[in-house]
Coordinates of C-alpha atoms in Angstrom, one line a residue:
X1 CA 0.0 0.0 0.0
X2 CA 1.4 3.3 -1.1
X3 CA 0.0 5.7 1.5
X4 CA 1.4 8.7 -0.3
X5 CA -0.9 8.0 -3.3
X6 CA -3.9 7.6 -0.9
X7 CA -3.1 10.9 0.8
X8 CA -2.8 12.7 -2.5
X9 CA -5.9 11.1 -3.9
X10 CA -8.2 11.5 -0.9
X11 CA -9.4 15.1 -1.8
X12 CA -10.4 14.1 -5.3
X13 CA -12.2 10.9 -4.0
X14 CA -13.9 12.9 -1.3
X15 CA -15.1 15.4 -3.9
X16 CA -16.4 12.6 -6.0
X17 CA -18.2 11.1 -3.0
X18 CA -19.9 14.4 -2.4
X19 CA -21.1 14.5 -6.0
X20 CA -22.3 10.9 -5.7
X21 CA -24.3 11.7 -2.5
X22 CA -25.8 14.8 -4.0
X23 CA -27.0 13.1 -7.2
X24 CA -28.4 10.1 -5.3
X25 CA -30.2 12.2 -2.7
X26 CA -31.8 14.5 -5.3
X27 CA -32.8 11.6 -7.5
X28 CA -34.2 9.7 -4.5
X29 CA -36.3 12.7 -3.4
X30 CA -37.6 13.5 -6.9
X31 CA -38.0 9.8 -7.7
X32 CA -40.1 9.2 -4.5
X33 CA -42.3 12.2 -5.2
X34 CA -42.9 11.0 -8.8
X35 CA -43.3 7.5 -7.7
X36 CA -46.0 8.6 -5.2
X37 CA -47.9 10.3 -8.1
X38 CA -47.5 7.2 -10.3
X39 CA -48.8 5.0 -7.4
X40 CA -51.9 7.2 -7.0
X41 CA -52.5 6.9 -10.7
X42 CA -52.1 3.1 -10.5
X43 CA -54.6 2.6 -7.7
X44 CA -57.1 5.1 -9.0
X45 CA -60.4 4.0 -10.6
X46 CA -59.5 5.9 -13.7
X47 CA -58.5 3.2 -16.2
X48 CA -56.5 5.7 -18.4
X49 CA -54.4 6.9 -15.5
X50 CA -54.0 3.4 -14.2
X51 CA -52.9 2.1 -17.6
X52 CA -50.4 5.0 -18.0
X53 CA -48.8 4.3 -14.6
X54 CA -48.6 0.6 -15.4
X55 CA -46.8 1.3 -18.7
X56 CA -44.4 3.6 -16.9
X57 CA -43.4 1.1 -14.3
X58 CA -43.2 -1.7 -16.9
X59 CA -41.0 0.3 -19.3
X60 CA -38.6 1.9 -16.8
X61 CA -38.2 -1.1 -14.6
X62 CA -37.3 -3.1 -17.7
X63 CA -34.9 -0.7 -19.4
X64 CA -31.4 -0.8 -17.9
X65 CA -30.2 2.4 -16.2
X66 CA -27.2 2.5 -18.4
X67 CA -29.4 2.9 -21.5
X68 CA -31.3 5.7 -19.9
X69 CA -28.1 7.5 -19.1
X70 CA -27.0 7.3 -22.7
X71 CA -30.4 8.5 -24.0
X72 CA -30.6 11.6 -21.8
X73 CA -26.9 12.5 -22.4
X74 CA -26.5 11.7 -26.1
X75 CA -30.0 11.4 -27.6
X76 CA -32.2 14.2 -26.2
X77 CA -34.6 15.5 -28.9
X78 CA -34.8 19.1 -30.4
X79 CA -31.1 19.6 -30.0
X80 CA -31.5 19.9 -26.2
X81 CA -28.1 19.4 -24.6
X82 CA -28.1 18.4 -21.0
X83 CA -25.0 18.5 -18.8
X84 CA -23.8 15.2 -17.6
X85 CA -25.0 15.8 -14.0
X86 CA -28.5 16.9 -15.2
X87 CA -28.7 13.9 -17.5
X88 CA -27.7 11.6 -14.6
X89 CA -30.3 13.1 -12.2
X90 CA -33.1 12.8 -14.8
X91 CA -32.2 9.2 -15.7
X92 CA -31.8 8.2 -12.0
X93 CA -35.0 9.9 -11.0
X94 CA -37.0 8.2 -13.8
X95 CA -35.5 4.8 -12.9
X96 CA -36.1 5.2 -9.2
X97 CA -39.6 6.4 -9.6
X98 CA -40.6 3.2 -11.3
X99 CA -39.4 1.2 -8.3
X100 CA -40.7 3.6 -5.7
X101 CA -44.1 3.5 -7.2
X102 CA -44.3 -0.2 -6.7
X103 CA -43.0 -0.1 -3.1
X104 CA -45.5 2.6 -2.2
X105 CA -48.4 0.8 -4.0
X106 CA -47.6 -2.4 -2.1
X107 CA -47.8 -0.4 1.2
X108 CA -51.0 1.3 0.2
X109 CA -52.7 -1.9 -0.6
X110 CA -51.6 -3.5 2.7
X111 CA -53.7 -1.0 4.6
X112 CA -56.8 -2.9 5.7
X113 CA -60.0 -1.9 3.9
X114 CA -61.9 -1.9 7.2
X115 CA -59.9 1.1 8.3
X116 CA -60.7 3.0 5.2
X117 CA -64.4 2.1 5.4
X118 CA -64.5 3.1 9.1
X119 CA -62.9 6.5 8.2
X120 CA -65.4 7.1 5.4
X121 CA -68.2 6.2 7.8
X122 CA -67.2 8.9 10.2
X123 CA -67.1 11.5 7.4
X124 CA -63.4 11.7 6.7
X125 CA -62.5 13.1 3.3
X126 CA -60.3 11.2 0.8
X127 CA -57.4 13.6 1.6
X128 CA -57.8 13.1 5.3
X129 CA -57.9 9.4 4.9
X130 CA -54.7 9.6 2.8
X131 CA -52.8 11.8 5.2
X132 CA -54.0 10.2 8.5
X133 CA -54.4 6.6 7.6
X134 CA -52.8 5.5 4.3
X135 CA -49.5 7.4 4.3
X136 CA -48.5 6.8 8.0
X137 CA -49.1 3.0 7.7
X138 CA -47.6 2.8 4.2
X139 CA -44.3 4.4 5.5
X140 CA -44.1 1.8 8.3
X141 CA -44.5 -1.0 5.8
X142 CA -42.2 0.1 3.1
X143 CA -39.2 1.5 5.1
X144 CA -37.1 -1.7 5.0
X145 CA -37.5 -2.5 1.3
X146 CA -37.3 1.2 0.3
X147 CA -34.0 1.8 2.1
X148 CA -32.6 -1.5 0.8
X149 CA -33.5 -0.3 -2.7
X150 CA -31.9 3.1 -1.9
X151 CA -28.7 1.2 -0.9
X152 CA -28.6 -0.7 -4.2
X153 CA -29.5 2.6 -6.0
X154 CA -26.5 4.3 -4.5
X155 CA -24.2 1.5 -5.8
X156 CA -25.8 1.6 -9.2
X157 CA -25.2 5.3 -9.4
X158 CA -21.5 4.5 -10.2
X159 CA -22.8 4.0 -13.7
X160 CA -23.1 7.7 -14.2
X161 CA -19.3 7.8 -14.6
X162 CA -19.8 6.5 -18.2
X163 CA -21.3 9.9 -19.2
X164 CA -18.4 11.8 -17.5
X165 CA -20.1 12.8 -14.3
X166 CA -17.3 13.6 -11.8
X167 CA -18.6 11.2 -9.2
X168 CA -16.7 8.9 -6.9
X169 CA -16.3 6.2 -9.5
X170 CA -15.2 8.6 -12.2
X171 CA -12.6 10.2 -10.0
X172 CA -11.3 6.9 -8.7
X173 CA -10.9 5.6 -12.3
X174 CA -9.1 8.8 -13.2
X175 CA -6.6 8.3 -10.4
X176 CA -6.2 4.7 -11.3
X177 CA -5.4 5.6 -14.9
X178 CA -2.5 7.8 -13.8
X179 CA -1.1 5.7 -10.9
X180 CA -2.0 2.2 -12.0
X181 CA -2.6 1.2 -8.4
X182 CA -5.7 -0.7 -7.5
X183 CA -6.0 -0.7 -3.7
X184 CA -4.9 2.9 -3.4
X185 CA -7.5 4.2 -5.8
X186 CA -10.4 1.7 -6.5
X187 CA -9.9 0.1 -3.0
X188 CA -10.3 3.4 -1.2
X189 CA -13.3 4.2 -3.4
X190 CA -14.8 0.9 -2.3
X191 CA -14.4 2.0 1.3
X192 CA -16.2 5.3 0.5
X193 CA -19.1 3.4 -1.0
X194 CA -19.1 1.0 2.0
X195 CA -19.3 4.0 4.4
X196 CA -22.2 5.6 2.5
X197 CA -24.2 2.4 2.3
X198 CA -23.5 1.8 6.0
X199 CA -24.9 5.2 6.8
X200 CA -28.1 4.3 5.0
X201 CA -28.4 1.0 7.0
X202 CA -27.9 2.9 10.2
X203 CA -30.5 5.4 9.1
X204 CA -32.9 2.5 8.4
X205 CA -32.4 1.0 11.9
X206 CA -33.0 4.4 13.5
X207 CA -36.2 5.0 11.5
X208 CA -37.5 1.5 12.3
X209 CA -36.9 2.1 16.0
X210 CA -38.6 5.5 15.9
X211 CA -41.6 4.0 14.1
X212 CA -41.8 1.2 16.7
X213 CA -41.8 3.8 19.4
X214 CA -44.5 5.7 17.7
X215 CA -46.5 2.6 17.3
X216 CA -46.1 1.6 20.9
X217 CA -47.0 5.1 22.2
X218 CA -50.0 5.3 19.9
X219 CA -51.3 1.9 20.9

């Protein structure tokens, strides 16, 4: 291990890790919001909206992320030219929304119909039912699979390096191409990814404990 190479390369790798986290967090937030809308369309009684949402999840869960990255960076219509970071965020958001929609839908459908019927019987509006019954219970149900998916999503984000996004993987590859050292460059990058995914796992455990506390107190 050449610690001099590690020392000199750490600032670049840290900068790349910051870009990776920023892109992933923005894409997760936007993807979750879009996924929620797609989920509402899917469970609605409107067949047109339901069909559109089904097609969305079918298409974007089936198309590899790498292809979406190439499309939004190299093949946008009307001579629109996106920066590599914007193209990455759009591709990641669209990809994540397709999976988030299914996680949210599974949580929504797991809420017992009796609770919905009881809420309707006491005069609660659809918005009140959504905010007070459906969403709180859905969050409890989907947290474990959702954060597990976010962990995989963070690792998959390394693919954005192929469209020259200066993320952790891109910067690690750049260092490797000049130093020809594996452990001092790619190995340290792997440690960065491990640290970031570990933080997500810790966050998952914290949220689950908080939700358990809320559930006990509210019982």
